[in-house]
């Protein structure tokens, strides 16, 4: 296997959300018992038919089309007037200034922002501190760029006060030469939110070791009651070493439009724009118009969305805990990351059994880091009743294969 | 300057189409004479307000939105049923089979396709044959990937029979270790179409040296009378060493939707999908719906578009030639690449004079390769009368600064 072959082998997407359809039928294991009937629920991503975008979204897109050439061909970093409006709303949301001219870029989804940010900071052979577990793309991006992953543990199940970041691991990574740290807050897949003390400790370590921090705050608007949230960019830290990533794909159900933003360090934003020019040119011009309504939804819209998700979270957690499954209560976002008991099926086969015998699609824990094969991730932004019934079927299947 | 700094310095976008607005005012040279009044024409890209998308485009997008979650979350390589329709139309257009399941990926613009293709083939330190002149992103992509450019000359002004590719240069690049060749056909910026003999020679050399060829056919539908076009993928060549790139951004005026396709080698398409999963996830789901109408426009629509562009081409060429400027007649596409005479202003300053004194925006030839500073590129997909008047102003300014 040559270098390129092994690189791409390590970027496998077979278990990535939505890719199950590409599985070859030949690979099915032998299951026991009958299928459990019920409406299929795809927990690998949120259901945008259950939680609709805010009113006016499509109208904003159509207005962009009618604006014509000036909206089709924006600067690579995105339309100047859309950036102007967004910059002030992002500053208000995060509690620190954002210059529309130098500090902000619009990207194709927050995935686009993450790629551009990491590729603008990490060169071949460079070390990057990565949380385990965390969003699977973080590790794949470092591999694609020929960087080296320095794992930082997250004691998400044990620790109630904060997300459970192992600050010793992080300092150790910096001591051993890492000059970048990439993490999501709230954490994907656990929904853990970093405490104020954790965020301040990350900032202090970044300062001490001269590191750049890329923080993916994709789910930072969907916070449940009792959660306090500290934006890294708003604490005492050199603004030129922080990039924050957000986007309306998840909480706001706009994934089909592929829109994201990165904001912070002008030096890194400029690199990201240069890179975007050869990667995708720009976020789709007409789609950018949809961002005019982002962080500006009707009064009460977000509060209602949070309340509905909190109700689903509580309901599913009760069912999981009732069946004896361990799961941390997510502080924010719409992911649950329960731990399965010992099963007679290999974890990867149980995920297949869930799909073929219970019409329940989940993402295997192994996508989020090593040694996580006892875990599965559920995106519970779903029709409430369907999600509850699907979790009941899952619990029934766990019982069937337990031991 | 560290390695990452110098890499990003080499990816400069200051002269890229649409980025002029980011120029700092302080940098203006001293011009002579008064501005020449007239309607601004931005030749750096086509005018989608002058040439509209085919009827039904926006309706197709809206239908995608109404399809909901299944259209928002397609496979990373794009919606299966949209690929099915496209695969057969692309096969008919290019004259060689395309499997919807294994040979095709939808991307955010043809820029997205080009990035994914080159990044799937070129590893760090690897040599890549690149035509000069050719689309500026080709060279930037190789630099970003830490590859090495092996230039292949194109005698576009001297040669009437074919595009003028120096096959000796290409073989030399392969002999010296290049295992990839990237080129556009029709050539961007000259509009030259490679002859059947040239395409067959490229295929034969690729076979002999085991090289992969990425051919950007973005403008291959807009062919003027008398032009014959040979698709590389349709001649005798191992299909696993060819990737063809197309998209509806230019001729079809759909740039604001950011849609492109790559098709060919299943091995490379699979790598591209893995990479897309960490770069942008997928082409915007709803936008993909617009591709249902691509290569399926109403009868006569494309023929009319070609006729209108041919009329503009002929008119502008007559004006340029009448003023004594050398320019090759483009066989296809909507780019003109005239050569300027010796001027009293540096070429980069003349491009600024054009913008500030004549309201004419062009792309400097230096974007397309070294030693091209006497050339400028004009995308003549514009309002006919406005484009003609703009070229007259350009000619007046050439006369003002000549000698």
Short mmCIF file of N, CA and C in Angstrom, two decimals, chain A residues 244-308:
data_model
loop_
_atom_site.label_atom_id
_atom_site.label_comp_id
_atom_site.label_asym_id
_atom_site.label_seq_id
_atom_site.Cartn_x
_atom_site.Cartn_y
_atom_site.Cartn_z
N UNK A 244 -13.24 30.48 16.16
CA UNK A 244 -14.50 29.87 16.60
C UNK A 244 -15.31 29.49 15.37
N UNK A 245 -15.91 28.31 15.42
CA UNK A 245 -16.70 27.81 14.30
C UNK A 245 -18.15 27.62 14.73
N UNK A 246 -19.05 28.13 13.92
CA UNK A 246 -20.47 27.90 14.17
C UNK A 246 -21.18 27.68 12.84
N UNK A 247 -22.48 27.45 12.91
CA UNK A 247 -23.25 27.28 11.69
C UNK A 247 -24.68 26.89 12.02
N UNK A 248 -25.58 27.07 11.06
CA UNK A 248 -27.00 26.81 11.31
C UNK A 248 -27.46 25.43 10.86
N UNK A 249 -26.53 24.49 10.66
CA UNK A 249 -26.94 23.20 10.09
C UNK A 249 -27.72 22.33 11.07
N UNK A 250 -27.44 22.44 12.35
CA UNK A 250 -28.01 21.48 13.30
C UNK A 250 -29.22 22.07 14.02
N UNK A 251 -28.97 22.85 15.06
CA UNK A 251 -30.07 23.40 15.85
C UNK A 251 -31.11 24.08 14.97
N UNK A 252 -30.66 24.78 13.93
CA UNK A 252 -31.56 25.57 13.09
C UNK A 252 -32.05 24.81 11.86
N UNK A 253 -31.66 23.53 11.73
CA UNK A 253 -32.18 22.64 10.67
C UNK A 253 -31.87 23.11 9.25
N UNK A 254 -30.74 23.81 9.05
CA UNK A 254 -30.43 24.31 7.72
C UNK A 254 -29.33 23.52 7.01
N UNK A 255 -29.14 22.26 7.38
CA UNK A 255 -28.06 21.47 6.81
C UNK A 255 -28.12 21.41 5.28
N UNK A 256 -29.33 21.39 4.74
CA UNK A 256 -29.49 21.28 3.29
C UNK A 256 -28.97 22.47 2.52
N UNK A 257 -28.70 23.58 3.23
CA UNK A 257 -28.16 24.78 2.58
C UNK A 257 -26.63 24.86 2.66
N UNK A 258 -25.99 24.02 3.48
CA UNK A 258 -24.53 24.02 3.65
C UNK A 258 -23.98 25.42 3.92
N UNK A 259 -24.15 25.84 5.17
CA UNK A 259 -23.67 27.15 5.58
C UNK A 259 -22.96 27.06 6.91
N UNK A 260 -21.84 27.71 7.02
CA UNK A 260 -21.11 27.77 8.27
C UNK A 260 -20.32 29.06 8.33
N UNK A 261 -19.78 29.34 9.51
CA UNK A 261 -18.92 30.52 9.65
C UNK A 261 -17.73 30.17 10.53
N UNK A 262 -16.64 30.87 10.29
CA UNK A 262 -15.51 30.85 11.22
C UNK A 262 -15.19 32.30 11.51
N UNK A 263 -14.84 32.57 12.77
CA UNK A 263 -14.51 33.96 13.11
C UNK A 263 -13.44 33.98 14.19
N UNK A 264 -12.65 35.07 14.15
CA UNK A 264 -11.53 35.20 15.08
C UNK A 264 -10.31 35.73 14.36
N UNK A 265 -9.16 35.19 14.68
CA UNK A 265 -7.86 35.62 14.17
C UNK A 265 -7.86 36.05 12.70
N UNK A 266 -7.62 37.34 12.43
CA UNK A 266 -7.59 37.82 11.03
C UNK A 266 -6.52 37.10 10.20
N UNK A 267 -5.41 36.77 10.83
CA UNK A 267 -4.32 36.09 10.14
C UNK A 267 -4.79 34.73 9.62
N UNK A 268 -5.50 33.99 10.46
CA UNK A 268 -5.97 32.67 10.04
C UNK A 268 -7.15 32.78 9.09
N UNK A 269 -8.05 33.74 9.33
CA UNK A 269 -9.18 33.94 8.42
C UNK A 269 -8.66 34.24 7.01
N UNK A 270 -7.59 35.02 6.91
CA UNK A 270 -7.05 35.33 5.58
C UNK A 270 -6.52 34.08 4.89
N UNK A 271 -5.83 33.24 5.65
CA UNK A 271 -5.38 31.96 5.07
C UNK A 271 -6.58 31.13 4.63
N UNK A 272 -7.60 31.09 5.47
CA UNK A 272 -8.78 30.29 5.15
C UNK A 272 -9.42 30.76 3.84
N UNK A 273 -9.45 32.08 3.64
CA UNK A 273 -10.04 32.59 2.40
C UNK A 273 -9.21 32.16 1.19
N UNK A 274 -7.88 32.23 1.31
CA UNK A 274 -7.02 31.80 0.21
C UNK A 274 -7.25 30.33 -0.12
N UNK A 275 -7.43 29.56 0.93
CA UNK A 275 -7.64 28.13 0.73
C UNK A 275 -9.03 27.87 0.15
N UNK A 276 -10.02 28.58 0.65
CA UNK A 276 -11.37 28.41 0.11
C UNK A 276 -11.38 28.70 -1.39
N UNK A 277 -10.55 29.65 -1.83
CA UNK A 277 -10.49 30.01 -3.25
C UNK A 277 -10.11 28.82 -4.12
N UNK A 278 -9.38 27.85 -3.57
CA UNK A 278 -9.03 26.69 -4.40
C UNK A 278 -9.78 25.42 -3.98
N UNK A 279 -10.60 25.51 -2.93
CA UNK A 279 -11.31 24.32 -2.45
C UNK A 279 -12.77 24.32 -2.93
N UNK A 280 -13.42 25.47 -2.87
CA UNK A 280 -14.83 25.53 -3.29
C UNK A 280 -15.23 26.93 -3.72
N UNK A 281 -14.29 27.84 -3.85
CA UNK A 281 -14.49 29.26 -4.16
C UNK A 281 -15.18 30.02 -3.03
N UNK A 282 -16.42 29.62 -2.72
CA UNK A 282 -17.18 30.35 -1.69
C UNK A 282 -18.37 29.50 -1.28
N UNK A 283 -18.96 29.83 -0.12
CA UNK A 283 -20.26 29.24 0.19
C UNK A 283 -21.22 29.68 -0.91
N UNK A 284 -22.09 28.77 -1.37
CA UNK A 284 -23.00 29.08 -2.47
C UNK A 284 -23.59 30.48 -2.28
N UNK A 285 -23.46 31.32 -3.32
CA UNK A 285 -23.84 32.72 -3.19
C UNK A 285 -25.28 32.91 -2.74
N UNK A 286 -26.20 32.24 -3.43
CA UNK A 286 -27.62 32.43 -3.08
C UNK A 286 -27.88 31.93 -1.67
N UNK A 287 -27.27 30.81 -1.30
CA UNK A 287 -27.47 30.24 0.02
C UNK A 287 -27.03 31.20 1.12
N UNK A 288 -25.97 31.97 0.83
CA UNK A 288 -25.49 32.92 1.84
C UNK A 288 -26.62 33.82 2.34
N UNK A 289 -27.55 34.14 1.45
CA UNK A 289 -28.67 35.03 1.82
C UNK A 289 -29.45 34.51 3.01
N UNK A 290 -29.48 33.19 3.15
CA UNK A 290 -30.24 32.57 4.23
C UNK A 290 -29.67 33.00 5.59
N UNK A 291 -28.38 33.33 5.62
CA UNK A 291 -27.74 33.73 6.88
C UNK A 291 -28.26 35.07 7.39
N UNK A 292 -28.98 35.81 6.56
CA UNK A 292 -29.56 37.07 7.03
C UNK A 292 -30.54 36.83 8.18
N UNK A 293 -31.14 35.65 8.20
CA UNK A 293 -32.12 35.36 9.24
C UNK A 293 -31.53 34.60 10.43
N UNK A 294 -30.26 34.24 10.33
CA UNK A 294 -29.64 33.43 11.39
C UNK A 294 -29.26 34.31 12.57
N UNK A 295 -29.47 33.80 13.75
CA UNK A 295 -29.26 34.55 15.01
C UNK A 295 -30.19 35.76 15.05
N UNK A 296 -31.25 35.70 14.26
CA UNK A 296 -32.23 36.78 14.21
C UNK A 296 -33.61 36.16 14.01
N UNK A 297 -33.81 34.97 14.58
CA UNK A 297 -35.08 34.27 14.42
C UNK A 297 -36.17 35.00 15.23
N UNK A 298 -37.42 34.71 14.91
CA UNK A 298 -38.51 35.37 15.66
C UNK A 298 -38.37 35.13 17.17
N UNK A 299 -38.83 36.10 17.94
CA UNK A 299 -38.78 36.03 19.41
C UNK A 299 -39.43 34.73 19.89
N UNK A 300 -38.74 34.02 20.76
CA UNK A 300 -39.31 32.82 21.35
C UNK A 300 -39.05 31.55 20.56
N UNK A 301 -38.60 31.70 19.29
CA UNK A 301 -38.42 30.53 18.42
C UNK A 301 -37.36 29.58 19.00
N UNK A 302 -36.23 30.12 19.39
CA UNK A 302 -35.14 29.28 19.91
C UNK A 302 -35.52 28.70 21.27
N UNK A 303 -36.18 29.50 22.11
CA UNK A 303 -36.57 29.02 23.43
C UNK A 303 -37.50 27.81 23.31
N UNK A 304 -38.42 27.88 22.35
CA UNK A 304 -39.34 26.77 22.14
C UNK A 304 -38.59 25.53 21.66
N UNK A 305 -37.65 25.76 20.73
CA UNK A 305 -36.86 24.64 20.20
C UNK A 305 -36.07 23.97 21.33
N UNK A 306 -35.51 24.77 22.21
CA UNK A 306 -34.75 24.21 23.33
C UNK A 306 -35.66 23.39 24.23
N UNK A 307 -36.84 23.94 24.54
CA UNK A 307 -37.77 23.24 25.44
C UNK A 307 -38.18 21.89 24.85
N UNK A 308 -38.46 21.87 23.54
CA UNK A 308 -38.88 20.61 22.90
C UNK A 308 -37.74 19.59 22.93
#
